[in-house]
Coordinates of C-alpha atoms in Angstrom, one line a residue:
M975 CA 31.0 -4.5 24.1
T976 CA 33.5 -1.7 24.2
S977 CA 33.5 1.9 22.9
T978 CA 36.3 4.4 22.5
S979 CA 33.9 7.1 21.3
D980 CA 33.6 10.3 23.4
T981 CA 29.8 10.2 23.5
P982 CA 29.6 12.3 26.8
S983 CA 30.9 15.3 24.8
I984 CA 27.9 15.0 22.4
R985 CA 25.3 17.4 23.6
T986 CA 23.7 18.6 20.4
M987 CA 22.9 17.2 16.9
A988 CA 25.8 19.0 15.5
D989 CA 28.2 17.4 18.0
V990 CA 27.4 14.0 16.6
V991 CA 29.3 14.6 13.3
R992 CA 31.7 17.1 14.8
T993 CA 32.9 14.5 17.4
H994 CA 33.2 11.4 15.3
A995 CA 34.7 13.3 12.3
A996 CA 37.5 14.4 14.6
Q997 CA 38.0 11.0 16.1
K998 CA 37.3 8.6 13.2
P999 CA 37.0 10.5 9.9
H1000 CA 37.5 7.4 7.7
A1001 CA 35.0 5.1 9.5
T1002 CA 31.8 4.4 7.6
A1003 CA 28.9 6.4 9.0
M1004 CA 26.0 5.7 6.6
T1005 CA 25.2 3.4 3.7
A1006 CA 22.3 3.9 1.4
G1007 CA 22.0 1.6 -1.6
S1008 CA 25.3 2.0 -3.5
R1009 CA 26.3 5.2 -1.7
S1010 CA 28.1 5.6 1.5
W1011 CA 29.5 8.4 3.7
T1012 CA 32.4 8.3 6.2
Y1013 CA 32.1 10.4 9.3
G1014 CA 34.5 12.9 7.7
A1015 CA 32.4 13.1 4.6
L1016 CA 29.1 13.4 6.6
D1017 CA 30.7 16.3 8.6
S1018 CA 32.0 18.0 5.5
E1019 CA 28.7 17.8 3.5
S1020 CA 26.7 19.0 6.5
N1021 CA 29.1 22.0 6.8
R1022 CA 28.2 23.0 3.2
V1023 CA 24.5 22.5 4.0
A1024 CA 24.9 24.8 7.0
Q1025 CA 26.6 27.4 4.8
A1026 CA 23.8 27.2 2.2
L1027 CA 21.2 27.7 5.0
L1028 CA 23.0 30.7 6.2
T1029 CA 23.1 32.1 2.7
Q1030 CA 19.4 31.5 2.5
G1031 CA 18.9 33.6 5.7
V1032 CA 18.1 30.7 8.0
D1033 CA 18.7 31.8 11.6
A1034 CA 18.7 30.1 15.0
E1035 CA 15.4 28.2 15.8
D1036 CA 14.1 28.8 12.3
R1037 CA 12.3 25.8 10.8
V1038 CA 13.6 23.9 7.8
A1039 CA 11.5 21.1 6.3
F1040 CA 12.2 17.7 4.7
L1041 CA 9.7 15.8 2.5
D1042 CA 10.9 12.6 1.0
K1043 CA 11.1 8.9 1.7
N1044 CA 14.3 7.7 3.5
S1045 CA 17.1 9.5 1.7
P1046 CA 20.6 10.1 3.1
E1047 CA 20.3 13.8 2.4
Y1048 CA 17.9 13.9 5.3
F1049 CA 20.9 13.4 7.7
T1050 CA 23.2 15.9 6.0
Y1051 CA 20.3 18.4 6.2
L1052 CA 19.6 17.5 9.9
F1053 CA 23.2 18.0 10.9
G1054 CA 23.7 21.0 8.7
A1055 CA 20.6 22.6 10.2
S1056 CA 21.9 21.9 13.7
K1057 CA 25.2 23.7 12.8
V1058 CA 23.1 26.9 12.4
N1059 CA 20.9 25.9 15.4
A1060 CA 17.9 25.5 13.1
V1061 CA 15.0 23.1 13.6
T1062 CA 14.4 20.2 11.2
V1063 CA 10.8 19.3 10.4
A1064 CA 10.3 15.9 8.8
V1065 CA 7.0 15.8 6.9
N1066 CA 4.9 12.6 6.6
W1067 CA 5.1 11.8 2.9
R1068 CA 2.1 9.5 3.2
L1069 CA -0.2 12.5 3.8
A1070 CA -2.5 14.1 1.2
P1071 CA -1.0 17.3 -0.3
K1072 CA -3.3 19.6 1.7
E1073 CA -2.3 17.9 4.9
M1074 CA 1.4 18.4 4.0
E1075 CA 0.6 22.0 3.2
Y1076 CA -0.8 22.6 6.6
I1077 CA 2.4 21.2 8.3
L1078 CA 4.7 23.3 6.1
E1079 CA 2.6 26.5 6.7
N1080 CA 2.2 25.8 10.5
S1081 CA 5.9 25.2 11.0
E1082 CA 6.8 28.3 9.1
A1083 CA 9.5 26.4 7.3
K1084 CA 11.9 28.7 5.4
T1085 CA 13.4 26.0 3.2
L1086 CA 12.0 22.7 1.9
L1087 CA 14.2 19.8 0.9
I1088 CA 12.0 17.6 -1.2
G1089 CA 12.4 14.4 -3.2
E1090 CA 11.7 14.5 -6.9
E1091 CA 9.0 11.9 -6.3
F1092 CA 6.9 14.4 -4.4
L1093 CA 6.9 17.3 -6.8
D1094 CA 3.4 16.5 -8.0
A1095 CA 2.2 16.8 -4.4
L1096 CA 4.0 20.1 -4.1
D1097 CA 2.3 21.4 -7.2
Q1098 CA -1.0 20.9 -5.4
M1099 CA 0.0 23.1 -2.4
E1100 CA -0.3 26.8 -1.9
L1101 CA 2.7 27.7 0.2
T1102 CA 3.3 31.2 1.6
V1103 CA 6.2 30.7 4.0
V1104 CA 8.8 28.5 2.1
E1105 CA 11.4 30.7 0.5
Q1106 CA 13.5 28.1 -1.2
V1107 CA 12.6 24.6 -2.6
I1108 CA 15.6 22.3 -2.9
V1109 CA 15.0 19.1 -4.9
I1110 CA 16.7 15.8 -4.4
G1111 CA 16.8 14.9 -8.1
T1112 CA 15.7 17.2 -11.0
P1113 CA 13.9 20.5 -10.3
R1114 CA 10.7 21.1 -12.2
H1115 CA 10.5 24.9 -12.0
D1116 CA 13.0 27.7 -12.4
E1117 CA 12.5 28.8 -8.8
Q1118 CA 13.6 25.4 -7.6
T1119 CA 17.2 24.2 -7.3
S1120 CA 18.8 20.8 -7.0
Y1121 CA 20.4 19.7 -3.8
E1122 CA 23.8 19.4 -5.6
E1123 CA 23.5 22.9 -7.0
W1124 CA 22.4 24.3 -3.7
I1125 CA 25.5 23.1 -1.8
A1126 CA 27.9 23.5 -4.7
G1127 CA 30.5 26.2 -4.1
Q1128 CA 29.6 26.5 -0.4
P1129 CA 32.7 26.4 1.8
D1130 CA 33.5 23.3 3.8
E1131 CA 33.7 25.3 7.0
D1132 CA 32.0 24.6 10.3
T1133 CA 29.9 27.6 11.3
G1134 CA 31.1 27.3 14.9
I1135 CA 27.6 28.1 16.0
D1136 CA 26.6 26.3 19.2
A1137 CA 23.2 25.4 20.5
A1138 CA 21.8 25.2 24.0
G1139 CA 20.4 22.0 25.5
T1140 CA 17.0 23.6 25.8
D1141 CA 16.9 24.7 22.2
T1142 CA 14.5 22.8 19.9
C1143 CA 16.4 20.8 17.3
Y1144 CA 13.7 18.6 15.9
Q1145 CA 10.0 19.0 15.2
L1146 CA 7.7 16.1 14.4
Y1147 CA 4.0 16.4 13.8
T1148 CA 1.4 14.2 15.5
S1149 CA -2.3 14.3 14.7
G1150 CA -4.6 15.8 17.3
T1151 CA -8.1 14.8 18.2
T1152 CA -9.4 17.9 16.4
G1153 CA -7.8 16.6 13.2
L1154 CA -5.2 19.3 13.0
P1155 CA -1.6 18.0 13.5
K1156 CA 0.5 19.4 16.4
G1157 CA 4.2 20.1 16.1
V1158 CA 6.1 18.3 18.8
E1159 CA 9.2 20.3 19.9
L1160 CA 12.1 18.1 20.9
T1161 CA 15.2 19.6 22.3
N1162 CA 18.9 18.6 22.3
D1163 CA 18.5 17.7 26.0
N1164 CA 15.5 15.5 25.2
F1165 CA 17.7 13.4 22.9
F1166 CA 21.0 13.5 24.5
S1167 CA 19.8 13.0 28.1
M1168 CA 18.7 9.5 27.2
L1169 CA 20.9 8.2 24.3
H1170 CA 23.6 6.9 26.6
I1171 CA 20.9 4.8 28.3
A1172 CA 19.3 3.7 25.0
T1173 CA 22.5 2.6 23.4
E1174 CA 23.4 0.4 26.4
E1175 CA 19.9 -1.0 26.8
W1176 CA 19.6 -1.7 23.0
R1177 CA 23.1 -3.2 22.9
F1178 CA 24.8 -0.6 20.6
D1179 CA 28.5 0.1 20.4
E1180 CA 30.7 1.7 17.8
Q1181 CA 31.0 -1.7 16.0
S1182 CA 27.2 -1.8 15.5
V1183 CA 25.6 -1.9 12.1
S1184 CA 22.1 -0.5 12.5
L1185 CA 19.2 -1.0 10.1
V1186 CA 17.2 2.2 9.6
A1187 CA 14.1 1.1 7.8
M1188 CA 11.2 2.9 9.5
P1189 CA 10.1 6.2 8.0
L1190 CA 12.2 9.2 9.0
F1191 CA 9.1 11.2 9.8
H1192 CA 8.7 8.8 12.7
I1193 CA 10.8 9.0 15.9
A1194 CA 11.3 5.3 15.3
G1195 CA 13.0 6.1 12.0
S1196 CA 15.0 9.3 12.4
G1197 CA 15.5 8.9 16.1
W1198 CA 16.9 5.4 15.6
G1199 CA 19.3 6.7 12.9
V1200 CA 20.6 9.3 15.4
V1201 CA 21.1 6.5 18.0
S1202 CA 23.5 4.7 15.6
L1203 CA 25.4 7.8 14.6
Y1204 CA 25.7 9.0 18.2
M1205 CA 27.7 5.8 18.9
G1206 CA 29.9 6.3 15.9
A1207 CA 28.5 3.2 14.4
Q1208 CA 27.3 2.4 10.8
A1209 CA 23.7 3.1 9.8
V1210 CA 22.3 1.2 6.8
L1211 CA 19.4 3.3 5.4
M1212 CA 16.6 1.8 3.5
R1213 CA 14.4 4.1 1.3
D1214 CA 11.2 2.3 2.3
V1215 CA 10.1 -0.7 4.4
D1216 CA 10.6 -3.5 1.9
P1217 CA 10.4 -6.9 3.7
M1218 CA 12.3 -8.8 0.9
L1219 CA 15.1 -6.2 0.9
I1220 CA 15.3 -6.4 4.7
L1221 CA 16.0 -10.1 4.4
Q1222 CA 18.7 -9.3 1.9
V1223 CA 20.3 -6.4 3.8
I1224 CA 20.7 -8.0 7.2
P1225 CA 23.2 -10.7 6.1
E1226 CA 24.7 -8.5 3.4
F1227 CA 25.8 -5.8 5.8
G1228 CA 26.0 -7.9 9.0
V1229 CA 23.2 -5.9 10.7
T1230 CA 23.5 -6.1 14.4
N1231 CA 20.7 -3.8 15.6
A1232 CA 17.3 -3.1 14.2
I1233 CA 13.9 -1.7 15.1
L1234 CA 10.7 -2.9 13.3
V1235 CA 7.0 -2.6 14.0
P1236 CA 4.9 -5.7 14.7
A1237 CA 3.3 -5.7 11.3
V1238 CA 6.7 -6.0 9.6
L1239 CA 7.8 -8.8 11.9
Q1240 CA 4.6 -10.6 11.0
I1241 CA 5.1 -10.1 7.2
L1242 CA 8.7 -11.3 7.4
Q1243 CA 7.6 -14.6 8.9
Q1244 CA 5.2 -15.2 6.0
I1245 CA 8.0 -14.9 3.4
P1246 CA 9.5 -18.4 2.6
Q1247 CA 13.0 -16.9 2.1
A1248 CA 13.0 -15.8 5.7
Q1249 CA 13.5 -19.4 6.9
E1250 CA 16.8 -19.5 4.9
T1251 CA 18.0 -16.0 5.9
D1252 CA 21.1 -15.8 8.0
F1253 CA 20.2 -13.7 11.0
S1254 CA 23.3 -14.6 13.0
S1255 CA 24.7 -11.1 13.0
L1256 CA 21.7 -9.7 14.9
R1257 CA 22.3 -8.8 18.5
S1258 CA 19.0 -7.1 19.2
M1259 CA 15.6 -6.5 17.7
V1260 CA 13.6 -3.6 19.2
Y1261 CA 9.9 -3.6 18.4
G1262 CA 7.0 -1.3 19.4
A1263 CA 4.7 1.5 18.1
S1264 CA 1.7 -0.9 18.2
P1265 CA 0.5 -4.0 20.1
I1266 CA 2.0 -7.3 19.1
T1267 CA 0.4 -10.7 19.4
E1268 CA 2.3 -13.4 21.3
E1269 CA 2.2 -15.6 18.2
V1270 CA 4.0 -13.0 16.1
L1271 CA 6.5 -12.2 18.8
V1272 CA 7.4 -15.8 19.6
G1273 CA 7.6 -16.6 15.9
A1274 CA 10.0 -13.7 15.3
M1275 CA 12.1 -14.7 18.3
K1276 CA 12.5 -18.2 17.0
M1277 CA 13.2 -17.1 13.4
M1278 CA 15.9 -14.5 14.3
G1279 CA 17.4 -16.0 17.4
C1280 CA 18.6 -12.7 18.9
E1281 CA 17.6 -10.6 21.9
F1282 CA 14.2 -9.0 21.6
M1283 CA 13.2 -5.8 23.4
Q1284 CA 10.0 -3.9 23.4
A1285 CA 9.9 -0.1 23.6
Y1286 CA 6.9 2.0 24.6
G1287 CA 6.7 5.7 24.2
L1288 CA 5.4 8.5 22.1
T1289 CA 6.7 11.2 19.9
E1290 CA 6.2 13.6 22.8
T1291 CA 8.6 11.4 25.0
T1292 CA 11.3 11.3 22.3
G1293 CA 10.4 7.7 21.6
G1294 CA 10.9 4.9 24.1
A1295 CA 10.3 5.6 27.8
T1296 CA 9.9 2.0 28.9
I1297 CA 11.7 -1.2 28.0
L1298 CA 10.7 -4.8 28.2
R1299 CA 14.1 -6.3 28.3
S1300 CA 15.3 -9.5 26.7
K1301 CA 15.4 -11.3 30.1
D1302 CA 11.7 -10.7 30.4
H1303 CA 10.9 -12.5 27.1
D1304 CA 10.1 -15.9 28.5
P1305 CA 7.4 -17.6 26.3
G1306 CA 6.1 -20.8 28.0
G1307 CA 8.1 -20.0 31.2
P1308 CA 7.0 -18.7 34.7
R1309 CA 7.3 -15.1 33.5
A1310 CA 5.4 -15.6 30.2
N1311 CA 2.7 -13.1 31.3
L1312 CA 5.3 -10.3 30.9
L1313 CA 5.1 -10.7 27.1
R1314 CA 1.9 -8.7 27.4
S1315 CA 3.8 -5.9 29.2
A1316 CA 5.4 -2.8 27.8
G1317 CA 8.2 -3.2 30.4
E1318 CA 9.7 -1.0 33.0
P1319 CA 10.7 2.7 32.9
W1320 CA 14.3 3.5 32.0
G1321 CA 16.7 6.3 32.9
D1322 CA 15.0 9.0 34.9
T1323 CA 11.5 8.1 33.6
E1324 CA 8.7 7.8 36.2
L1325 CA 5.3 6.4 35.6
K1326 CA 2.0 7.0 37.3
I1327 CA -1.5 5.8 36.7
I1328 CA -4.4 8.2 37.4
D1329 CA -8.1 8.4 37.1
A1330 CA -8.5 10.5 33.9
E1331 CA -11.5 12.4 35.4
T1332 CA -10.6 12.9 39.1
L1333 CA -6.8 12.8 38.5
A1334 CA -6.5 10.6 41.6
E1335 CA -3.6 8.1 41.6
M1336 CA -4.6 4.5 41.0
P1337 CA -3.2 1.6 43.0
D1338 CA -1.3 -1.3 41.4
G1339 CA -3.5 -3.4 39.1
E1340 CA -6.1 -0.6 38.6
V1341 CA -6.5 0.7 35.0
G1342 CA -6.2 4.5 34.5
E1343 CA -4.4 7.0 32.3
I1344 CA -0.7 6.6 32.0
L1345 CA 1.4 9.6 33.0
I1346 CA 5.1 10.0 32.2
K1347 CA 7.6 12.2 33.9
S1348 CA 11.0 12.3 32.2
S1349 CA 13.8 14.5 30.8
Q1350 CA 12.6 13.0 27.5
N1351 CA 9.3 14.8 27.7
M1352 CA 8.9 17.3 24.9
K1353 CA 9.4 21.1 25.3
G1354 CA 5.8 21.5 24.1
Y1355 CA 3.5 21.8 21.1
W1356 CA 4.7 24.4 18.6
K1357 CA 2.7 27.6 18.8
N1358 CA -0.1 25.8 20.7
P1359 CA 0.1 26.8 24.4
Q1360 CA -3.4 25.6 25.1
A1361 CA -2.6 22.0 23.9
T1362 CA 0.7 22.1 25.8
E1363 CA -1.0 23.1 29.0
E1364 CA -3.6 20.4 28.6
A1365 CA -0.9 17.8 28.0
F1366 CA 0.9 18.4 31.3
L1367 CA -0.1 18.1 34.9
E1368 CA 1.6 19.8 37.8
G1369 CA 5.1 18.6 38.3
G1370 CA 5.9 17.9 34.7
W1371 CA 3.7 14.8 34.3
F1372 CA 2.8 14.2 30.6
R1373 CA -0.7 12.8 29.9
T1374 CA -0.2 10.1 27.3
G1375 CA -3.9 9.5 26.6
D1376 CA -3.1 5.8 26.9
A1377 CA -4.8 3.6 29.5
G1378 CA -3.0 0.9 31.4
Y1379 CA -2.0 -0.3 34.8
L1380 CA 1.2 -1.0 36.8
Q1381 CA 2.0 -4.4 38.3
D1382 CA 5.3 -4.9 40.2
G1383 CA 6.9 -2.1 38.4
Y1384 CA 5.8 -3.3 34.9
L1385 CA 3.5 -1.3 32.7
F1386 CA 0.6 -3.1 31.0
I1387 CA -1.2 -1.2 28.2
H1388 CA -5.0 -1.8 28.4
D1389 CA -6.8 0.6 26.2
R1390 CA -6.6 4.2 25.0
V1391 CA -8.2 7.1 26.8
K1392 CA -8.4 9.0 23.6
D1393 CA -10.0 7.4 20.6
M1394 CA -6.8 7.1 18.6
I1395 CA -6.4 4.1 16.3
V1396 CA -2.9 2.7 15.8
S1397 CA -2.6 0.8 12.5
G1398 CA 0.7 -0.6 11.5
G1399 CA 2.5 1.9 13.8
E1400 CA 0.6 4.9 12.3
N1401 CA -1.5 7.1 14.6
I1402 CA -5.0 7.7 13.2
Y1403 CA -7.5 10.1 14.9
P1404 CA -11.2 9.2 14.2
A1405 CA -12.3 12.8 14.4
E1406 CA -10.2 13.7 11.3
V1407 CA -11.7 10.8 9.3
E1408 CA -15.3 11.5 10.6
N1409 CA -14.9 15.2 9.5
A1410 CA -13.9 14.1 6.0
L1411 CA -16.8 11.6 5.7
M1412 CA -19.4 14.0 7.0
A1413 CA -18.9 16.2 3.9
H1414 CA -20.4 13.3 1.8
D1415 CA -24.0 14.2 0.7
E1416 CA -25.2 10.7 1.4
I1417 CA -23.9 10.4 5.0
A1418 CA -26.1 11.7 7.8
D1419 CA -23.9 10.6 10.7
V1420 CA -20.7 8.6 11.1
A1421 CA -18.5 7.1 13.8
V1422 CA -15.0 5.8 13.1
I1423 CA -13.4 3.1 15.3
G1424 CA -10.5 0.7 15.3
V1425 CA -11.2 -3.0 14.9
P1426 CA -8.7 -5.9 15.2
S1427 CA -6.4 -6.7 12.3
E1428 CA -4.1 -9.7 12.3
K1429 CA -1.8 -7.8 9.9
W1430 CA -1.8 -4.2 11.2
G1431 CA -2.9 -4.6 14.9
E1432 CA -5.9 -2.4 14.2
T1433 CA -7.6 -1.1 11.1
V1434 CA -10.2 1.6 10.5
K1435 CA -13.9 0.9 10.3
A1436 CA -16.6 3.5 9.5
I1437 CA -20.0 3.1 10.9
V1438 CA -22.3 5.1 8.7
V1439 CA -25.9 6.4 9.0
P1440 CA -27.1 7.0 5.4
A1441 CA -28.9 10.3 4.6
P1442 CA -32.7 9.8 4.1
G1443 CA -33.5 8.4 0.7
T1444 CA -29.9 7.4 -0.1
E1445 CA -28.0 4.1 -0.3
P1446 CA -24.3 4.7 -0.3
N1447 CA -22.1 1.6 -0.6
D1448 CA -18.9 0.8 1.2
R1449 CA -16.6 1.1 -1.9
E1450 CA -18.0 4.6 -2.6
V1451 CA -17.5 5.7 1.0
I1452 CA -13.9 4.4 1.1
A1453 CA -13.1 6.0 -2.3
Y1454 CA -14.6 9.3 -1.2
C1455 CA -12.4 9.3 1.9
R1456 CA -9.2 8.4 -0.1
E1457 CA -9.7 11.5 -2.2
R1458 CA -9.4 13.7 0.9
L1459 CA -7.0 11.9 3.3
A1460 CA -3.9 9.7 3.3
H1461 CA -4.9 6.2 2.4
Y1462 CA -3.7 4.7 5.6
K1463 CA -6.2 6.8 7.5
C1464 CA -9.2 5.7 5.5
P1465 CA -11.7 2.9 6.4
T1466 CA -10.9 -0.6 5.2
S1467 CA -14.5 -1.6 6.0
V1468 CA -17.9 0.2 6.3
D1469 CA -20.9 -0.8 8.3
F1470 CA -24.3 0.9 7.9
T1471 CA -26.7 1.5 10.8
E1472 CA -29.8 3.5 11.6
A1473 CA -28.3 5.5 14.5
I1474 CA -25.0 6.2 16.2
P1475 CA -25.2 5.6 20.0
R1476 CA -24.4 8.8 22.0
N1477 CA -24.5 9.9 25.6
P1478 CA -26.8 12.7 26.8
S1479 CA -24.2 15.3 25.9
G1480 CA -24.0 14.0 22.4
K1481 CA -20.6 12.3 22.6
I1482 CA -20.4 9.1 20.5
L1483 CA -20.1 6.0 22.7
K1484 CA -17.0 4.6 21.0
T1485 CA -16.5 1.9 23.7
E1486 CA -19.9 0.5 23.0
L1487 CA -19.3 0.5 19.2
R1488 CA -15.9 -1.2 19.6
K1489 CA -17.0 -3.9 22.1
P1490 CA -18.5 -6.5 19.6
F1491 CA -15.3 -6.5 17.6
W1492 CA -12.9 -6.9 20.5
E1493 CA -14.9 -9.5 22.5
G1494 CA -12.7 -12.3 23.8
R1495 CA -9.6 -10.2 23.8
D1496 CA -7.8 -9.2 27.0
R1497 CA -7.1 -5.6 25.7
M1498 CA -8.8 -3.3 23.3
V1499 CA -5.8 -2.1 21.4

C-alpha cells in the first residue's frame, strides 16, 4: 500500500478537509446513498457551516450538538465546527427524549443540528441552552431553520481559525454508574496522535473504500469515519445498520475496510444471500465493542476471507487501545487460544493490571482491573472534576472498570469491575434501569444483571421482588421500563424472587446473581 497524502500535517479535525481539498479536490471523499462529496466540496460546505456558526455566535470550545441517524451533514458540521474550534457533541438517537434533553443541557450546546425524524422527540424536551435548531429536512416551527437555508448565502471562505492539540474537538456521552451520562472530552491530540498507527494497523491507504455503518454517536462510527477521511480515502456512509444493505454495499462500492460489532457479524452469517455475496474487495474487518464467540468469529472469517482484527478500547481512550492482529487469528492452530484475547497494546499504549481495592499491581495471569496509559486517554469528563479524578490514578493511568489479565503481552478480558452490561455494543448501566423500575408501585426491590445472549453477547434481566400483596408480570415490568428508558436498556426477561442478596453494607451481590446464568463459560462477559 502506498500513500501520497500529507497526513503528518493533519493535527486537527479542520486539517483533514483543508489538507485533502488542497491536494486532491476532485477525489471522492464520502458517499451516502445517491449523494457524494469530493474533498473540495466537503471543504467548501464545511466553510459555509463554519461561517454560519460564527454568525450564530459560536466561539472557541463552545459545544454544538448533532441528533440524527448517520447523515452526511454530520461530517460537514463536524469539520465546520472544527474551523471555528468548537466542539461537536453527537447525541445517541436511541435514547428517550428526557435522556437526550439531559445531554443537550449538560453540554450547553449552542446549536442543534437535528434530523427531521427526531422532531417529535425534540417537542418533548425543555431546552434552555440551545439557541438555534437546524433541521436536516423540513422544519416544524418558525424558530427552526433548514440546514440548506442555514448555510445558504454564507461565504465559501475558510475562517483561518486554528486549534491547539490540547483543545477538545469532540464530546461523546457515556453512561455512568449513577445513571447520569458523562461527557467524554476528546482532544485533537487524542485523535491525531494515533491515527497514523490505526491506519497502518487496519490496512488503510488513500485508495481505501471504508464502510461507515456503526452509529455516529459511537466512537466506532464517527471515529471510524474520521480514520477514512484522514487518509484521503472514500467513506461509504450508511444511515443505519442494515445487514441486507451491508451485503449489497460491499461489492457495489468495492469496500476494502469495515468495522462491525459481533452481533452484526452473527446476523450476516444467518442471511442466505451472504453466501453468494462477493467479499473479495475486503482487506480488513475490524470487530470489537463486545465479546465475540469463537463460532461467530470463525464463521465470519470463512465467509469474508479477509484479514480480521479485534480492537479493544473505550470512548475514554478514543476507541481502540489494543489490537489482536490478523496473524494472531489462528483457529485450530497452535495459537488458537489467542482468539479469546483482546490483543496487544499499540502505539504508546501501556497496560497494567491492578487489584481494584489495594491498587497493587498483579502478576501475569492474575485477574484484576485493567489500567490504560496512552496519549489517547481523554482530557476528562466535561464539568465533572470528581469523576475525572476518580477515573485516573497517579501517572495518568486510566481505570477502565474492566477486569482481565495479561499473558505474554496479550490482554484477556475476564469480567467487569463495574456492573456495566454490554449488549450488541451498547453500554447499559444497571443502576439506571434499577432506578427506573423502583418507581413502579408493585416493585419492592430490583436488581438488574446481564445474562448471556447468542445474538447480542449479553442482554438485560431484571430480578424483581414484588411489593406485598401485588403480582406484577414480566410484560408489564418491561413495558413500564420502556416508557422511561431507551428500549435497548430495558429488560428482555424478568425473574421474580422473595429477596435480593446483599452484603452487610447493603450492596447487591451481582456476582452471585449472575453466576447461575454464566456457569460453564470461561468468562462472565
